[in-house]
Structures are given as structure tokens and as C-alpha cells.
Coordinates of C-alpha atoms and ligand atoms in Angstrom, one line a residue:
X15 CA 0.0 0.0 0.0
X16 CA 1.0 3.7 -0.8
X17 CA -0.1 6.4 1.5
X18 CA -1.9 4.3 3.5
X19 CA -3.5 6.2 6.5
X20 CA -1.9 9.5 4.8
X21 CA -4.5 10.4 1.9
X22 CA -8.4 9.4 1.0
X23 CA -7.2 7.0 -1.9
X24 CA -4.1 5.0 -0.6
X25 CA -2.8 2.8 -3.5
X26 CA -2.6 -1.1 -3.6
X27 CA 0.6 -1.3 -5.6
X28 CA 0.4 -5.1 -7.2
X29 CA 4.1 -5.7 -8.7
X30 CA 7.3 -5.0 -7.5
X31 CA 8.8 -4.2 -10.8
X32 CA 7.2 -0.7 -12.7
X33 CA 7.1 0.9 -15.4
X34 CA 9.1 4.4 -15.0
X35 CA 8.5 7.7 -15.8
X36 CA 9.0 8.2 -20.1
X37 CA 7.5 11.3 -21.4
X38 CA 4.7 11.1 -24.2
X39 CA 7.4 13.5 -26.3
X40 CA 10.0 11.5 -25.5
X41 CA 8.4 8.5 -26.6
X42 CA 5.5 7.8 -29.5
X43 CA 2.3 7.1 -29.7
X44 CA 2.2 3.3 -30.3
X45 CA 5.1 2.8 -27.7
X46 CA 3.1 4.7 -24.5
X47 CA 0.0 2.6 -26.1
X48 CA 2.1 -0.9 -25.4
X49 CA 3.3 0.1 -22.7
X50 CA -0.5 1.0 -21.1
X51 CA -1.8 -2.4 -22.5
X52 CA 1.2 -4.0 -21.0
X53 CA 1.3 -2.8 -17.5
X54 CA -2.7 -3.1 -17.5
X55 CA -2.5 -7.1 -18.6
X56 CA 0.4 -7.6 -16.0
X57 CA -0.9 -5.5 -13.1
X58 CA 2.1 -2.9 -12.4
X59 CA 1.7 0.2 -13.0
X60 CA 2.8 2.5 -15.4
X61 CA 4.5 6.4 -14.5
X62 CA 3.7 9.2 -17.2
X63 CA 6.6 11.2 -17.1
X64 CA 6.6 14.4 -17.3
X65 CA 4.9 14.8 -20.3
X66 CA 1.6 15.0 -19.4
X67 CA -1.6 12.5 -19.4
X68 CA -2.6 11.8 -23.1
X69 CA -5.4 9.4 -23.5
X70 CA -3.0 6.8 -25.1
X71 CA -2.1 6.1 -21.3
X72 CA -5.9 5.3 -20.1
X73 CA -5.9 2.8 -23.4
X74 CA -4.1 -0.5 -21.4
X75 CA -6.9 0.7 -18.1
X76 CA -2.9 0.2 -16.0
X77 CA -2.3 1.7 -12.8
X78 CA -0.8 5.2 -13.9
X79 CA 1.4 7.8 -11.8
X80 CA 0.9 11.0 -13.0
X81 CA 4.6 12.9 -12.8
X82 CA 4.5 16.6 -11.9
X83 CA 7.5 17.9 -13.3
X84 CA 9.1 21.6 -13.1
X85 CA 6.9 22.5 -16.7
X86 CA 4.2 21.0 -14.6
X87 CA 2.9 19.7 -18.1
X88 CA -1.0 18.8 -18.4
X89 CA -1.4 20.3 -14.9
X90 CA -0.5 24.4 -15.7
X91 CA -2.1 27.4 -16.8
X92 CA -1.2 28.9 -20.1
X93 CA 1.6 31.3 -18.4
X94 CA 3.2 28.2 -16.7
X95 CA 1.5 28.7 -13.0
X96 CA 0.1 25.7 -11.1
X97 CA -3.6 25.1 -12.3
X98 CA -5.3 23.2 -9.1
X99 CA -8.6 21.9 -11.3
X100 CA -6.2 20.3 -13.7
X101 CA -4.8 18.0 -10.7
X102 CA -8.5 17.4 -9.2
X103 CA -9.7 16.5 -12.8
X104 CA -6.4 14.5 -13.6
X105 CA -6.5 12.6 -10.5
X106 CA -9.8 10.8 -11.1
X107 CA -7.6 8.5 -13.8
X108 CA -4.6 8.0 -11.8
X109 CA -3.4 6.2 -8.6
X110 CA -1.2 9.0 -7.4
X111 CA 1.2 12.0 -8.1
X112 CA 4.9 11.9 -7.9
X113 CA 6.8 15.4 -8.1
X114 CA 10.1 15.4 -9.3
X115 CA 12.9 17.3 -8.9
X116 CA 15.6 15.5 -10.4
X117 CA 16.3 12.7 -12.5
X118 CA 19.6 10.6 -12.3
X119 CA 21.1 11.1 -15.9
X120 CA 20.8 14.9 -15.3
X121 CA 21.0 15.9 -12.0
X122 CA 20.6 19.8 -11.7
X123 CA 19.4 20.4 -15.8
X124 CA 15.8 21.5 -17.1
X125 CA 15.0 19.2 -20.2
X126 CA 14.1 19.9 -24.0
X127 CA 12.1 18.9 -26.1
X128 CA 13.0 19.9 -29.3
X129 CA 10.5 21.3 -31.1
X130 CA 10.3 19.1 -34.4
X131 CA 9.1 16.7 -31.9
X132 CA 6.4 19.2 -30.3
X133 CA 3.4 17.7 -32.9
X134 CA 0.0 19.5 -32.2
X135 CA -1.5 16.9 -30.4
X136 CA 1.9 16.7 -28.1
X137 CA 1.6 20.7 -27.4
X138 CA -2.4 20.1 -26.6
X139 CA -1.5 17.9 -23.9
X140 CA 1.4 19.3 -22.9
X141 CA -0.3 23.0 -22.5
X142 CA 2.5 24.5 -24.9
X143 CA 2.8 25.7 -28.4
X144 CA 3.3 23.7 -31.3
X145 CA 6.7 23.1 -32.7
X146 CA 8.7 25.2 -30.5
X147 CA 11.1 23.9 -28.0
X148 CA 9.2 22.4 -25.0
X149 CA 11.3 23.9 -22.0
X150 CA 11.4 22.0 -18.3
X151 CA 13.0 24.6 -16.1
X152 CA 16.2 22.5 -13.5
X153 CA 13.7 23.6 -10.2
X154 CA 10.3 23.8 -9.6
X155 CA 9.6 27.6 -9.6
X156 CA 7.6 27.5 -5.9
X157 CA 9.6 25.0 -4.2
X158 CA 13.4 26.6 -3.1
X159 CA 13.3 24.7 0.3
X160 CA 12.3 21.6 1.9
X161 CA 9.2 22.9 3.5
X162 CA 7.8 24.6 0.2
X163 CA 8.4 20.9 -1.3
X164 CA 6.0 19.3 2.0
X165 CA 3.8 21.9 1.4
X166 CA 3.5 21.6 -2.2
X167 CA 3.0 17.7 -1.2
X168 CA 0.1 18.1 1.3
X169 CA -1.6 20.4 -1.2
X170 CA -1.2 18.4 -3.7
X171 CA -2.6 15.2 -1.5
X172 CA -5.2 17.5 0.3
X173 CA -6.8 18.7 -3.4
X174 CA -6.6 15.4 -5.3
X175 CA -7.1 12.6 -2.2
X176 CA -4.0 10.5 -3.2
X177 CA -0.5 9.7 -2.2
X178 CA 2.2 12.2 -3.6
X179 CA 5.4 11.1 -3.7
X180 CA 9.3 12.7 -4.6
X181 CA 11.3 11.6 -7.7
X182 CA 15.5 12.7 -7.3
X183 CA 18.8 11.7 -7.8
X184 CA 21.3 12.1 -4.8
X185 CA 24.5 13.8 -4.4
X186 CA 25.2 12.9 -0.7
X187 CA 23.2 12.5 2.3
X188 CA 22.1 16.2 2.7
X189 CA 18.5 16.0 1.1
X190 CA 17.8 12.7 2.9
X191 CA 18.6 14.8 6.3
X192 CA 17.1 17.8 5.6
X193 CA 14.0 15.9 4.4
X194 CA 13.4 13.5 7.3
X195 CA 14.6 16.3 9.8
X196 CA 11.2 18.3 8.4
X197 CA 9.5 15.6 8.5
X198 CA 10.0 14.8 12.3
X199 CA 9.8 18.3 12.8
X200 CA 5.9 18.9 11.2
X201 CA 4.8 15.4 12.2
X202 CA 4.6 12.4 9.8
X203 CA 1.7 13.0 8.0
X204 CA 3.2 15.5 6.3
X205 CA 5.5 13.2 4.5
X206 CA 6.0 12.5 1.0
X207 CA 3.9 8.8 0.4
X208 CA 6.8 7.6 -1.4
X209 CA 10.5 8.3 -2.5
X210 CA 11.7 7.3 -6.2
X211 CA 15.2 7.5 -5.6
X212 CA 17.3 7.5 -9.0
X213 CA 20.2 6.6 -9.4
X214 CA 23.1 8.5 -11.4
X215 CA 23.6 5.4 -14.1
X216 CA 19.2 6.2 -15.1
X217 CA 18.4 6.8 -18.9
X218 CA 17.0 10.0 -20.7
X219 CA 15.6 10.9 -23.9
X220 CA 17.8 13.4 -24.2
X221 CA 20.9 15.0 -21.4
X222 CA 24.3 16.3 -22.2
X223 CA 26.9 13.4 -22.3
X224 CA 28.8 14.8 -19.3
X225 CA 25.8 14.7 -16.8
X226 CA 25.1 11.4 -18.3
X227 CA 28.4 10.2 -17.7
X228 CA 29.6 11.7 -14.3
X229 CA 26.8 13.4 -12.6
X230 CA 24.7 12.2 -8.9
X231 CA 25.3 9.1 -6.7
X232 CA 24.9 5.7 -8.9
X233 CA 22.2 3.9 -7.5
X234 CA 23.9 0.9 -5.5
X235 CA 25.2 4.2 -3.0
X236 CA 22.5 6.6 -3.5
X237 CA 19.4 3.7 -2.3
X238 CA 21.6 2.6 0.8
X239 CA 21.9 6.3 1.8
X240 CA 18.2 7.0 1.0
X241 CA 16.7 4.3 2.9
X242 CA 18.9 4.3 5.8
X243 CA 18.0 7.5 6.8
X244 CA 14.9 6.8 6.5
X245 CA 14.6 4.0 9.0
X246 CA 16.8 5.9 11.5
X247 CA 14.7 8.7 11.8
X248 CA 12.0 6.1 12.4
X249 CA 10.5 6.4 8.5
X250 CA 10.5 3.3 6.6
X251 CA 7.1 2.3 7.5
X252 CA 5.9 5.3 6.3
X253 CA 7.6 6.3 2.5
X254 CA 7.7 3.7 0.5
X255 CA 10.5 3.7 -1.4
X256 CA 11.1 3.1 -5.4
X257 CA 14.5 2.4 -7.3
X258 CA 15.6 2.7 -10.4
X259 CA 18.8 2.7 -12.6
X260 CA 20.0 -0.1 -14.4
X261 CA 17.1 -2.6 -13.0
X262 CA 16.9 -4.7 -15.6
X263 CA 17.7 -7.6 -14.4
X264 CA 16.0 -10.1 -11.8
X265 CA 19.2 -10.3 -9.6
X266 CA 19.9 -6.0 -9.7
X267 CA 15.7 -5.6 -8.8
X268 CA 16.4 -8.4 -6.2
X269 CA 19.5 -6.8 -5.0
X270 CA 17.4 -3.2 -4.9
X271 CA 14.5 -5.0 -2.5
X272 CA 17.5 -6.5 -0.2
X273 CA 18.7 -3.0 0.6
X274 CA 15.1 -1.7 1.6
X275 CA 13.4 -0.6 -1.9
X276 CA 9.6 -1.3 -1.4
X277 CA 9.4 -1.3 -5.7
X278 CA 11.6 -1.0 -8.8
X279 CA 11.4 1.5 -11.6
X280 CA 13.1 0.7 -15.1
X281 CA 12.8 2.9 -17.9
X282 CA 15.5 1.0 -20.6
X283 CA 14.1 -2.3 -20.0
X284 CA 10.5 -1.4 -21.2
X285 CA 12.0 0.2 -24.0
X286 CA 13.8 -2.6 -25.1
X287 CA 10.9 -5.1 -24.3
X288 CA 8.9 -2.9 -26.9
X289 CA 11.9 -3.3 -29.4
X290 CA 14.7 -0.1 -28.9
X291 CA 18.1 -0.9 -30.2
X292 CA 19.9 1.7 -28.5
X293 CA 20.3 3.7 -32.1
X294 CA 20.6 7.2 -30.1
X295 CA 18.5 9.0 -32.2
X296 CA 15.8 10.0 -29.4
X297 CA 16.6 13.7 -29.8
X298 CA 16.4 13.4 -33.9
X299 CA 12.4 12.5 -34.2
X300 CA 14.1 9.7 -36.6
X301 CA 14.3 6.4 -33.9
X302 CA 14.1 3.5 -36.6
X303 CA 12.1 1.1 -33.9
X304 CA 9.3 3.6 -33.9
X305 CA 9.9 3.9 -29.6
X306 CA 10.8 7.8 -29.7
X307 CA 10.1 9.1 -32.7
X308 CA 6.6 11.0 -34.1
X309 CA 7.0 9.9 -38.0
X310 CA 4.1 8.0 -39.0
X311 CA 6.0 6.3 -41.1
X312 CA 8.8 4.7 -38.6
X313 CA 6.1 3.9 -35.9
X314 CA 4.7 1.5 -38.0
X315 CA 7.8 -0.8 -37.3
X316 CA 6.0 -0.6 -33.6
X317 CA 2.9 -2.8 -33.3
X318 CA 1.3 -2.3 -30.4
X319 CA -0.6 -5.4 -29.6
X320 CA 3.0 -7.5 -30.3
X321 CA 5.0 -5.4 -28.1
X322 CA 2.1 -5.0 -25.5
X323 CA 2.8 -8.8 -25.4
X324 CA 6.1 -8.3 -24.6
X325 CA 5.7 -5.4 -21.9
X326 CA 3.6 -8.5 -20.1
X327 CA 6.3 -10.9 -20.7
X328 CA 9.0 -8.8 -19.6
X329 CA 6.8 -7.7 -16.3
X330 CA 5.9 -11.7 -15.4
X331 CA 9.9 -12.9 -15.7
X332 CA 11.3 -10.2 -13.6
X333 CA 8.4 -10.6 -10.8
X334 CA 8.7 -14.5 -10.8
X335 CA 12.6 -14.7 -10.7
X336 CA 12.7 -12.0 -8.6
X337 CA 10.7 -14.3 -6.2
X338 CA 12.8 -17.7 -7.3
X339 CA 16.1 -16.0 -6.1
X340 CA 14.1 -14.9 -2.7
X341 CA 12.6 -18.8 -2.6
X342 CA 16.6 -19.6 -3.1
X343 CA 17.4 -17.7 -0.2
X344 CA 15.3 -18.9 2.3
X345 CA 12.2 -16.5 1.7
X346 CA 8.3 -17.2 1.1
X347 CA 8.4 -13.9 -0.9
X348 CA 10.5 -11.1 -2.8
X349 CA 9.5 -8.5 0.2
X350 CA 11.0 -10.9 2.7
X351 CA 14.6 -10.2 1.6
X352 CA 16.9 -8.2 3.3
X353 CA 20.4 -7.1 3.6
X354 CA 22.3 -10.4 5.1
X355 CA 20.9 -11.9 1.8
X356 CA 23.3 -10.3 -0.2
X357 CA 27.0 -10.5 -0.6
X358 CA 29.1 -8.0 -2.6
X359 CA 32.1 -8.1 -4.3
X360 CA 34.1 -4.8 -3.5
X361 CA 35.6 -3.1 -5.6
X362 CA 37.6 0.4 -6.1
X363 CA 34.8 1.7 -7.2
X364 CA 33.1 2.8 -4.0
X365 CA 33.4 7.2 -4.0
X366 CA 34.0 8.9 -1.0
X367 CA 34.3 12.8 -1.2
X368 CA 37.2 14.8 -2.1
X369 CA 37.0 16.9 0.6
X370 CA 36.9 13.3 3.0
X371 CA 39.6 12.0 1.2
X372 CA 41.8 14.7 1.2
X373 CA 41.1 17.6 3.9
X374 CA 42.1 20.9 4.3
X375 CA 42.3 22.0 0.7
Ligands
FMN2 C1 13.2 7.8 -23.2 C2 13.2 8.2 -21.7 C3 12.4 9.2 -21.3 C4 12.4 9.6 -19.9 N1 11.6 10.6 -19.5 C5 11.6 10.9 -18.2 C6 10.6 11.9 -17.7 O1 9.8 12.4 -18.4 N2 10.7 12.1 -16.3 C7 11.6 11.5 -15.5 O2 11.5 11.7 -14.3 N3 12.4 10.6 -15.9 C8 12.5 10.3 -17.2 N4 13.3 9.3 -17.7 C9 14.2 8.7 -16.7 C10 13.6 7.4 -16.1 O3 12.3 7.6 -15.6 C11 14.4 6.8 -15.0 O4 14.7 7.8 -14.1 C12 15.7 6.2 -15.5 O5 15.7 6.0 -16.9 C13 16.0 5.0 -14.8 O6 17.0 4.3 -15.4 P1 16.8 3.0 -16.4 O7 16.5 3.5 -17.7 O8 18.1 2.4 -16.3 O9 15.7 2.2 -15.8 C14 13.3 9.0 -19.0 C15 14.1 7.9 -19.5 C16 14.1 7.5 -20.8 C17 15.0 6.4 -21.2

């Protein structure tokens, strides 16, 4: 359950593994319509993005997380403010709200759309005009300080009656403390429902190479830090907590749950379940599989019922070999895992920082 005891519509979550947030922009038509068919056959639920809601997500009937990003796309006026009847309206098709204020490929950067993939039916959702560049500022414009972001949170729960939760990427343990210190300090109701915590190795449509490549905490530190503060300041009961980056595998989801993640994003796999080759055209509008591209033409290479197919296949595996390696460790079920479950092999690559390492510079 998500926001259990918290909000008027708590959420029964049914798979550990989830579809995360992929912008309808980023991706087409036909891939967000596989997708929804997919996560509505297999029972997970599916995150928007922050793109917007566009009907193509209701197709599949899925679970749906509807992403409030710093555009606040599908939920703003036309100058870009806040529009409150957009959220009550939008939050009679979705299971719950997830602000973010950072993803992990690019920590600390807006996002772009460029506008040859801004298509009029793309700007309608979106609340933008066509064809120009679709702009996601790096911050929310209200929320400068932990206590604007709770009380954009309980707002946000108090108008629409469901769990809000926080999408970021870390950089060290200072948002985890300022966060739960608010928290204890306003009581816990004022909590986010859930944390997606994302880690620095995530995917993007589109981020410069050098926040791609060097930028926020990689996931195996960043989830440690996340949920460890949460359970010492007497939390982990009440956020639930998400992972992603890099998930694609039973063993990394499994390893994710052993180190206190509640659920598991992935972005990449479901891309390549509904048939990316990695060409890294995203940007260009000219994806050959049809996943991230508005040509007519090229989405036809994506058929929607065969790759829904695929999204249910790819959902079933993880979940039931997730579950075989818990059953090979001595559990009854994937949420019985824990940390003694796991061994790692060390290597050098464990970051500590500079100023740490070498003090006094
Ligand atoms: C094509 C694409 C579009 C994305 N769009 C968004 C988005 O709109 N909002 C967001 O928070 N993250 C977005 N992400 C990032 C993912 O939600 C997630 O944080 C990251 O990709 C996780 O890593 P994974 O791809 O290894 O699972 C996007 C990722 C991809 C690959």
C-alpha cells in the first residue's frame, strides 16, 4: 500500500517491478499505447513522465502515476502557474502523483524537447505551443526549500485525495537529512507517500553526455543512503521507497529489495521489451524502432498489440525470478529479503568525497 492512513485514496501497488516515468514527447504514440496495454494485462503500474496524461495512457486501463515535473505539463495554466482543477480533474484517472525534482542522468538540468518533436496533439496535452522547443526549467519555480516541497506535497494530497510522492537523484546525504529532519519536525503526516530514488547510471531521452556520464550518486550508494536515513529517523514504515537505474535484471531488482526498496522502476528495459536498439536518435524524431520518434512512417515498425505482449512478458519474468532467487534464499516472498541476503564483491569503485579524502584544501 502507498499512502496508507496519509490520503483518501491510498494505493494497492500489485508488482514489484514498474514501469518508469517516459515522457509522451520522449516516446510515440504506439510505444506509451504498449506500454499502457502491458502494465494493464500484467498488473504494475505505469509512470507518465513528465509529459503530461494523453489518453494513449488510459488505453491499457494500468495503474498510472501521474509525474509533476518543473513545466508542470497537463497540470499548468497557459503562463506556466500551477492550475489546481487540472490535478483534481487529472486525478480521477490516476493512482497517485509523484513530483520530481531530479532525474539521475541529469541531475541539476531543465529538459528539451526539441520542437520538431512538439506535434500539435503533443503541445495540446502538454499546455504549450506547437513546434517550438518544449522547456522544463532544473527547479520547480515554488519549491526553493524543503518545507515549500512538504507543502506543495500536502496540497497536492489534500486537493486530489491521493499519495504524492518525490522523484531525485542524490549527491550525498544532505537531502535525505534535511527531508526527514522536516518531517520529524511537522509530524509524519506531512511526508512525501513515497520516495523514487534515482540513481546517477538512469536513462534520458535526451541530457548532455557529461551529466550522463559523471553526474549524482549511482544507485547501488544513492538507495543505501536513501533508505537508511529513512529507518533511523523512524520512517521506513511510512515512504515507501522506489529504485531505479539499471534494473533490468532479476538479480539487480532483487538486490534493490535486499537493501530496503519497497518497488523497482526501469525505464530502458521497457524500451527494449517494446523493441529499442539503442540507435541514439531519441533527440532526432528519426528512432528506426518507432519507440521515440513522431513519423508516421517509422512507428509502424512498432505494433502495439505485439509489443504489449512483450511489456507483459518482460513484467511476469522479472516478478517470478525475482521471487525464485528470494525462494533460493530462504524466503516465502521477494518483500521478505533483506540485507544479510546479499554479498558484494568490493571493488575500487566505492566514491568517497574529495573533501573526505583529502582535507584541508
Ligand atoms: C526515453 C526516456 C524518457 C524519460 N523521461 C523521463 C521523464 O519524463 N521524467 C523522469 O523523471 N524521468 C524520465 N526518464 C528517466 C527514467 O524515468 C528513469 O529515471 C531512468 O531512466 C531509470 O533508469 P533506467 O532507464 O536504467 O531504468 C526517461 C528515461 C528515458 C529512457
Amino acid at each position: 500500500m502507498i499512502g496508507e492512513g496519509a490520503c483518501d485514496n491510498p494505493f494497492l501497488a500489485r508488482s514489484v517491478v514498474n514501469i518508469s516515468g517516459m515522457s509522451f514527447g520522449a516516446i510515440s504514440r504506439p510505444a506509451i499505447q504498449a506500454l499502457s496495454r502491458g502494465a494493464g494485462e500484467a498488473g504494475c503500474w505505469m509512470d507518465t513522465g513528465e509529459g503530461g496524461l494523453s489518453p494513449y495512457h488510459l488505453e491499457g486501463n494500468c495503474d498510472l502515476i501521474m509525474q509533476v515535473g518543473t513545466a508542470r505539463y497537463g497540470l499548468r495554466n497557459p503562463d506556466g502557474s500551477f492550475a489546481p482543477e487540472k490535478a483534481q480533474e487529472i486525478a480521477r484517472f490516476v493512482k497517485a502523483f509523484e513530483i520530481k525534482l531530479s532525474q539521475g542522468a541529469k541531475p541539476g538540468k531543465g529538459g528539451v524537447l526539441p520542437g520538431a518533436k512538439v506535434t500539435a496533439e503533443i503541445a495540446r496535452i502538454r499546455g504549450i505551443p506547437e513546434g517550438e522547443d518544449s522547456i522544463s526549467p532544473n527547479r520547480h519555480p515554488d519549491i526553493a526549500n524543503i518545507d515549500q516541497l512538504l507543502d506543495r506535497i500536502c496540497n497536492l494530497r489534500d486537493l486530489t485525495g491521493r499519495p504524492v510522492g518525490v522523484k531525485t537523484a542524490l549527491g550525498d546525504e544532505s537531502f535525505m537529512t534535511l527531508l526527514c529532519e522536516a518531517v520529524l519536525r511537522r509530524g509524519a503526516q506531512d511526508a512525501p507517500d513515497f520516495l523514487t530514488i534515482d540513481g546517477g547510471e538512469g536513462g534520458t531521452g535526451a541530457a548532455p553526455q557529461t551529466l550522463m556520464d559523471h553526474m549524482s550518486l549511482p544507485i547501488a550508494e544513492a538507495l543505501p543512503m536513501a533508505v537508511d536515513a529513512l529507518r533511523d529517523s523512524g520512517l521506513k514504515d511510512r515512504v515507501r521507497v522506489i529504485a531505479s537505474g539499471k534494473l533490468v535484471t532479476p538479480a539487480r531488482a532483487a538486490w534493490a529489495l535486499c537493501t530496503g526498496a519497497d518497488f523497482v522502476h526501469s525505464a530502458r528495459g521497457f524500451m527494449f521489451a517494446i523493441g529499442c536498439i539503442q540507435a541514439m536518435r531519441c533527440h532526432t524524431n528519426t528512432c528506426p524502432t518507432g519507440v521515440a520518434t513522431h513519423n508516421r512512417r517509422l512507428q509502424r515498425g512498432l505494433v502495439v498489440e505485439d509489443k504489449a505482449a512483450r511489456v507483459v512478458n518482460y513484467v511476469r519474468s522479472l516478478n517470478r525470478e525475482i521471487d525464485m532467487i528470494a525462494h533460493s534464499c530462504g524466503c516465502r516472498h521477494a518483500r521478505e529479503l533483506g540485507r544479510r541476503h546479499v554479498r558484494i564483491v568490493e571493488t575500487a569503485g566505492r566514491s568517497i568525497p574529495l573533501d573526505v579524502l583529502h582535507p584541508g584544501a
